[in-house]
Structure formats: C-alpha cells, structure tokens
Coordinates of C-alpha atoms in Angstrom, one line a residue:
M269 CA 18.0 -6.1 -24.3
Y270 CA 19.6 -2.9 -23.1
P271 CA 19.6 -1.9 -20.2
S272 CA 20.0 -5.2 -18.4
H273 CA 20.3 -3.5 -15.0
R274 CA 17.1 -1.8 -14.0
P275 CA 17.3 -0.3 -10.4
R276 CA 13.8 1.1 -11.0
R277 CA 12.4 -2.4 -10.5
L278 CA 12.8 -1.9 -6.7
R279 CA 11.0 1.4 -6.9
R280 CA 7.8 0.3 -8.6
N281 CA 5.5 0.6 -5.6
A282 CA 5.4 1.8 -2.1
S283 CA 5.7 -1.7 -0.6
L284 CA 8.9 -2.4 -2.5
R285 CA 10.3 0.9 -1.6
R286 CA 9.6 0.3 2.0
L287 CA 11.1 -3.1 1.9
V288 CA 14.4 -2.0 0.5
S289 CA 14.7 1.3 2.3
E290 CA 18.1 1.8 3.8
T291 CA 17.2 4.5 6.3
S292 CA 14.2 4.8 8.5
V293 CA 12.9 7.5 10.8
E294 CA 10.9 6.3 13.8
P295 CA 9.4 8.4 16.6
R296 CA 11.8 6.9 19.1
H297 CA 14.7 8.6 17.2
L298 CA 13.2 12.1 17.8
V299 CA 13.8 14.5 20.7
L300 CA 11.6 17.6 21.2
P301 CA 13.3 20.8 22.4
M302 CA 10.9 22.7 24.8
F303 CA 11.1 26.1 26.3
V304 CA 9.5 27.1 29.7
R305 CA 9.2 30.7 30.7
E306 CA 9.2 31.8 34.3
G307 CA 6.2 33.8 35.3
A308 CA 4.2 33.1 32.1
S309 CA 0.4 32.8 32.6
E310 CA -0.2 31.5 29.1
P311 CA 2.1 30.1 26.3
V312 CA 4.0 32.8 24.5
P313 CA 4.4 32.4 20.7
I314 CA 7.9 32.7 19.4
A315 CA 7.5 35.0 16.4
T316 CA 10.6 33.8 14.6
M317 CA 9.6 30.1 15.1
P318 CA 6.0 29.8 14.0
G319 CA 4.3 27.0 15.9
V320 CA 6.7 27.0 18.8
V321 CA 6.0 28.6 22.1
Q322 CA 7.6 29.5 25.4
H323 CA 5.5 27.3 27.7
T324 CA 4.0 28.0 31.1
R325 CA 4.6 25.3 33.7
D326 CA 1.1 23.9 33.1
S327 CA 1.3 23.9 29.3
L328 CA 4.7 22.3 29.4
R329 CA 3.3 19.4 31.3
K330 CA 0.5 19.0 28.8
A331 CA 2.8 19.2 25.9
A332 CA 5.1 16.7 27.4
V333 CA 2.3 14.2 27.8
E334 CA 1.3 14.7 24.2
A335 CA 4.9 14.1 23.1
V336 CA 5.0 10.9 25.2
E337 CA 1.8 9.7 23.7
A338 CA 3.1 10.4 20.2
G339 CA 6.1 8.1 21.0
V340 CA 9.0 10.6 20.8
G341 CA 12.2 9.4 22.3
G342 CA 12.9 12.3 24.6
L343 CA 12.4 15.9 25.7
M344 CA 15.2 18.6 25.9
L345 CA 14.3 21.4 28.3
F346 CA 15.4 25.0 28.2
G347 CA 14.6 27.6 30.8
V348 CA 13.7 31.2 30.2
P349 CA 14.2 33.1 33.5
E350 CA 12.7 36.5 34.4
Q351 CA 16.0 37.7 35.9
H352 CA 19.6 37.6 34.6
D353 CA 22.9 38.3 36.2
A354 CA 26.6 38.1 35.4
M355 CA 27.0 34.7 37.0
G356 CA 23.8 33.1 35.6
S357 CA 22.9 32.2 39.2
G358 CA 19.4 31.1 38.2
A359 CA 21.0 28.1 36.6
V360 CA 22.2 26.6 39.9
D361 CA 19.2 27.7 41.9
P362 CA 17.0 24.7 42.8
D363 CA 14.0 27.0 42.5
G364 CA 15.1 28.4 39.2
I365 CA 12.7 27.9 36.3
L366 CA 14.7 25.2 34.6
N367 CA 15.1 23.1 37.7
V368 CA 11.5 23.6 38.8
A369 CA 10.2 22.6 35.4
L370 CA 12.4 19.5 35.4
R371 CA 10.7 18.4 38.7
D372 CA 7.4 19.1 37.1
L373 CA 8.1 16.9 34.1
S374 CA 9.7 14.2 36.2
A375 CA 6.5 14.0 38.3
E376 CA 4.3 14.2 35.2
V377 CA 6.0 11.7 32.8
G378 CA 8.5 9.9 35.0
D379 CA 10.5 7.3 33.0
S380 CA 8.0 7.1 30.1
T381 CA 10.4 9.3 28.1
V382 CA 14.0 10.5 28.4
L383 CA 14.1 13.8 30.2
M384 CA 17.1 15.9 29.1
A385 CA 18.3 19.3 30.4
D386 CA 20.3 21.9 28.5
L387 CA 23.4 22.6 30.7
C388 CA 24.6 26.1 29.7
L389 CA 24.6 29.6 31.2
D390 CA 23.6 31.6 28.2
E391 CA 19.9 31.6 29.1
F392 CA 20.7 32.9 32.6
T393 CA 23.5 35.5 32.1
D394 CA 22.9 39.2 31.6
H395 CA 25.6 39.2 28.8
G396 CA 24.2 36.1 27.1
H397 CA 27.5 34.2 27.0
C398 CA 27.8 30.5 27.8
G399 CA 30.1 31.2 30.7
V400 CA 31.2 33.8 33.2
L401 CA 33.4 36.6 32.0
D402 CA 36.8 37.7 33.2
E403 CA 38.0 41.3 33.7
D404 CA 38.6 41.6 30.0
G405 CA 35.1 40.5 29.0
V406 CA 36.3 37.1 27.8
V407 CA 34.6 33.9 28.8
D408 CA 36.6 32.3 31.7
N409 CA 36.7 28.6 30.8
D410 CA 37.8 27.2 34.2
R411 CA 35.6 29.3 36.4
T412 CA 32.7 28.4 34.1
L413 CA 33.5 24.7 34.6
Q414 CA 32.9 25.0 38.3
I415 CA 29.4 26.3 37.7
Y416 CA 28.7 23.6 35.1
G417 CA 29.5 21.0 37.7
E418 CA 27.0 22.6 40.1
M419 CA 24.4 22.8 37.4
A420 CA 24.7 19.2 36.6
V421 CA 24.1 18.1 40.1
V422 CA 21.1 20.4 40.5
Q423 CA 19.6 19.1 37.2
A424 CA 20.1 15.5 38.2
Q425 CA 18.5 16.2 41.6
S426 CA 15.6 17.7 39.8
G427 CA 15.0 14.6 37.7
A428 CA 17.0 14.9 34.5
H429 CA 18.0 11.5 33.1
V430 CA 20.5 13.3 30.8
V431 CA 22.4 16.5 31.1
A432 CA 23.6 18.2 27.9
P433 CA 26.5 20.6 28.2
S434 CA 26.3 22.9 25.2
G435 CA 28.7 25.6 26.1
M436 CA 31.8 24.2 24.3
M437 CA 34.1 24.8 27.3
D438 CA 37.3 22.8 27.3
G439 CA 37.0 20.0 29.8
Q440 CA 33.3 20.4 30.5
V441 CA 32.4 16.7 30.2
G442 CA 35.1 15.6 32.6
V443 CA 34.2 18.1 35.3
I444 CA 30.5 17.3 35.0
R445 CA 31.1 13.6 35.2
E446 CA 33.3 14.0 38.2
S447 CA 30.6 16.2 39.9
L448 CA 27.8 13.8 39.2
D449 CA 29.8 10.8 40.4
A450 CA 30.9 12.5 43.5
T451 CA 27.3 13.3 44.5
G452 CA 25.9 9.8 43.8
F453 CA 24.5 10.5 40.3
T454 CA 26.5 7.8 38.6
D455 CA 23.5 6.8 36.4
T456 CA 22.9 10.3 35.0
S457 CA 24.0 10.4 31.4
I458 CA 25.9 13.1 29.6
M459 CA 25.1 14.1 26.0
A460 CA 28.0 16.2 25.0
Y461 CA 27.6 18.9 22.3
S462 CA 30.9 17.8 20.9
A463 CA 30.8 19.7 17.6
K464 CA 28.8 22.9 18.0
Y465 CA 29.5 25.5 15.4
A466 CA 29.3 29.3 15.5
S467 CA 26.4 29.3 13.1
A468 CA 24.3 32.2 11.7
L469 CA 21.3 29.9 12.0
Y470 CA 20.8 30.3 15.8
G471 CA 19.0 33.6 15.4
P472 CA 15.5 32.4 16.1
F473 CA 16.6 30.5 19.1
R474 CA 17.9 33.6 20.7
E475 CA 14.4 35.0 20.8
A476 CA 13.1 31.7 22.1
V477 CA 15.3 32.0 25.2
N478 CA 15.2 35.8 25.5
S479 CA 19.0 35.9 24.9
Q480 CA 20.9 38.8 26.3
L481 CA 23.9 38.1 24.0
Q482 CA 26.5 40.9 23.5
G483 CA 29.0 40.1 20.8
D484 CA 29.4 36.6 19.5
R485 CA 30.6 33.2 20.6
K486 CA 33.3 32.6 18.1
T487 CA 36.0 32.2 20.8
Y488 CA 34.4 29.0 22.0
Q489 CA 32.1 27.6 19.4
Q490 CA 33.7 26.0 16.3
D491 CA 34.5 27.8 13.1
P492 CA 32.2 26.6 10.3
G493 CA 35.2 26.0 8.0
N494 CA 36.7 23.3 10.3
G495 CA 35.8 19.6 10.0
R496 CA 38.8 17.8 11.5
E497 CA 38.6 19.9 14.6
A498 CA 35.2 18.2 15.3
L499 CA 36.9 14.8 15.5
R500 CA 39.4 16.2 18.0
E501 CA 36.6 17.6 20.2
L502 CA 34.8 14.2 19.9
E503 CA 37.9 12.3 21.0
L504 CA 38.3 14.6 24.0
D505 CA 34.6 14.3 25.0
L506 CA 34.7 10.5 24.8
A507 CA 37.9 10.3 26.8
E508 CA 36.2 12.5 29.5
G509 CA 33.2 10.1 29.7
A510 CA 30.5 11.3 27.3
D511 CA 27.7 8.8 27.0
M512 CA 26.3 10.4 23.8
V513 CA 27.7 13.1 21.5
M514 CA 26.1 15.7 19.3
V515 CA 26.7 17.7 16.1
K516 CA 24.9 21.1 15.9
P517 CA 23.6 22.4 13.5
A518 CA 22.5 19.3 11.7
M519 CA 21.5 20.1 8.1
S520 CA 24.4 22.4 7.3
Y521 CA 27.0 20.0 8.8
L522 CA 25.9 16.6 7.4
D523 CA 29.5 15.9 6.4
V524 CA 30.7 16.5 10.0
L525 CA 27.9 14.3 11.2
R526 CA 29.0 11.5 8.9
D527 CA 32.6 11.8 10.0
V528 CA 31.6 11.8 13.7
A529 CA 29.3 8.8 13.3
S530 CA 31.9 6.8 11.5
V531 CA 34.2 6.8 14.5
A532 CA 32.1 7.4 17.6
D533 CA 31.4 4.3 19.7
V534 CA 28.5 5.9 21.5
P535 CA 25.1 7.1 20.2
V536 CA 25.3 10.2 18.0
A537 CA 22.8 13.0 18.0
A538 CA 22.2 15.9 15.7
Y539 CA 20.2 19.1 16.4
Q540 CA 18.0 20.4 13.6
I541 CA 18.2 24.0 14.9
S542 CA 15.9 27.0 15.0
G543 CA 17.1 28.6 11.8
E544 CA 16.7 25.3 9.9
Y545 CA 13.2 25.0 11.2
S546 CA 12.3 28.6 10.5
M547 CA 13.6 28.6 6.9
I548 CA 11.4 25.6 6.1
E549 CA 8.4 27.1 7.9
A550 CA 8.8 30.3 6.0
A551 CA 8.9 28.4 2.6
V552 CA 5.8 26.4 3.7
A553 CA 3.9 29.6 4.6
N554 CA 4.7 31.0 1.1
G555 CA 3.4 27.8 -0.6
W556 CA 6.9 26.9 -1.9
L557 CA 7.3 23.6 0.0
D558 CA 5.1 20.9 1.3
R559 CA 5.6 20.7 5.1
Q560 CA 5.2 17.0 5.7
R561 CA 7.3 15.8 2.8
T562 CA 10.0 18.4 3.4
V563 CA 10.3 17.7 7.2
L564 CA 10.4 13.9 6.8
E565 CA 13.0 14.2 4.0
T566 CA 15.3 16.4 6.1
L567 CA 14.9 14.1 9.1
T568 CA 15.8 11.1 6.8
S569 CA 18.9 12.9 5.5
I570 CA 20.1 13.5 9.1
R571 CA 19.5 9.9 10.0
R572 CA 21.2 8.8 6.7
A573 CA 24.3 10.8 7.6
G574 CA 24.6 8.9 10.8
A575 CA 22.5 10.3 13.6
D576 CA 20.9 7.9 16.0
I577 CA 19.0 10.7 17.7
V578 CA 17.6 13.9 16.1
L579 CA 16.5 16.9 18.1
T580 CA 13.8 18.7 16.1
Y581 CA 11.0 21.1 16.8
W582 CA 8.8 18.9 14.6
A583 CA 9.3 15.9 16.8
V584 CA 5.6 15.5 17.8
Q585 CA 4.2 16.3 14.4
A586 CA 6.7 14.0 12.6
A587 CA 6.0 11.2 15.1
K588 CA 2.3 11.5 14.3
W589 CA 2.9 11.5 10.6
L590 CA 5.1 8.4 10.9
R591 CA 2.5 6.7 13.0
D592 CA -0.2 7.5 10.4
E593 CA 2.0 6.1 7.6
R594 CA 2.4 2.9 9.5
G595 CA -1.2 2.4 10.3
G596 CA -0.9 3.3 14.0
R597 CA 2.2 1.2 14.7
V598 CA 4.9 3.2 16.4

C-alpha cells in the first residue's frame, strides 16, 4: 500500500513527539539580560520593550532571585548611569552603577547562577560609541582596548563570573585575557561577541540603556551582508583566549550561528535582541501571535541552529513555561 514510508507515525501524540525531538530548550540554556539604573527609586518601564524595566538596585536583587528560582542559566547585567562623559569613566569606577550592582548580585545569589557583565563603553560615553574617539571623531581601537582591560578587572573584582566584551574592537579578547591573568583573575571567563552585526534591530535597546549614540557603529560592527567574515572574527577570538563566543542578533542570523557552531570548539551563545523581542510583543499585543508558542518556537530555532546558550528577555517566563510543561522538573 502506498505510501510505505509514513513519518507521521512519529508525530501521532505528544509523548512520541517528545521522545524523538531532536532539539530541546531547557531553563539552563537561557540567560536573562537585566538593566539597572543609577539613582532609580522604583523600576522604570522601557516603553519600546513591554514587560522589561530598568531596575533599581533592590528590584534587581529580587528579580535575580526569581530568575535563579526559575532555573535560568545566567544573568547578563547592563548598567544605566546618571552621568556620561567622553571616556566612559563610569565603566571603570568601582562605585559605578554596573560594578555596584555586580557586587549586589554576587552577595545575593553567589554561585547559584552565572553572573555575566557587559563589557563595553556605549552605556557610559556621552557620544554613545563603544570606545573613545580620536580627534577625527573615529573610535580609537587601541586606546579603547586599554580601558577594556581596566573594565574587565573591575568587573571581576565586583563578582562577575564572566565578562562579555561586546564592542567589536580588534584584539579585545587578548587584552582582556592578559589583564585578567595579570591581576589574578585567571578563572574569570570571557564570552566574546565574536559576530556582532550593525543591525537595525537594536533600536529598543538604546532606550533601555539611555544611549547617547551619535551616528552609527558601522565602522566596527559587522556588515549584515557578510557571513565568512564572522568565521574570521571567531578564529581570532578563539586564538586570543575566548572561553565562549556569541552571535548577535540571533533570529536574523541563524545561518551565521550555524556556521559558527559547526567549527567552534567552545560553547556558542546567541542573543535574541531587543528588536526581535519587541516585534513579537507587538504582534502578541495585537492578537496576531500567541506569546508562549511563538517564544518557545523562536528559542527552539536558535537552539536548533547551534546555540548552546540563548540570551533572551523571556528567559524567566520561558523557564517557567518549560517547567510547567515538564510537570515541575527543571
């Protein structure tokens, strides 16, 4: 009888589908990006990212505990300072908001989750670029590296398990590794933003960190049309000592993620960024998409493309959905 091959046999019920599923998403795969705002007396909603806030120090600690209880794999922290300057000096100040908040979370959750820190100057500079500028207004790669090295040490001192350089400066991983090792932080890991594209989808994030950006970042972030270039960046970061690597954005660059994952010999992360989040939330608000099904499908697609780790603003909610689906087993 035709057809003799019936793949639908393995889809007949939920138990069979679960048994033969090739890709899983578990809470431990998820990292929650979090924003903490200096001087805030209550959480500040981010209009372009419904459901996401700039935390106070107190609400940050509470949200971190909730995330740990949900089983998420890690937290990625971004600071939102009150003051900005040309050098982004708040980034290296031990009493700057990012470093103070790292100490808060280290004291609150300890080693119960992985505490990660964004290592970049864009939140701290008055021009919004990821490095310091030269006399022509161009980001000075090598002067910026010196500051990145200082940032890494302060973040490690403040309790970060992982520092995550996101500025796409040439040589950033090597300088950071050297700085960490020279100051005794040989166990602090580096998650390199190896393939970070100059995407239009970062718009909501700029509100989230109160970005002062003037111009664009096309001279240091990758061109969206380039795929092979990502593999060159990957190779350089691995040679310089990256412990983990990242592709950003995630959903628009699944092909790049697949290529990176196929050759990387370290864990691979992907960042489901603000614009990807906001597009789905807007469609959900209009009744066009179901939030849970859509979120879990997108996370599955990112995992299927090769990500071991997914940074997503839905990390806690997704972890709870996954836990409920599995009868409370995380």
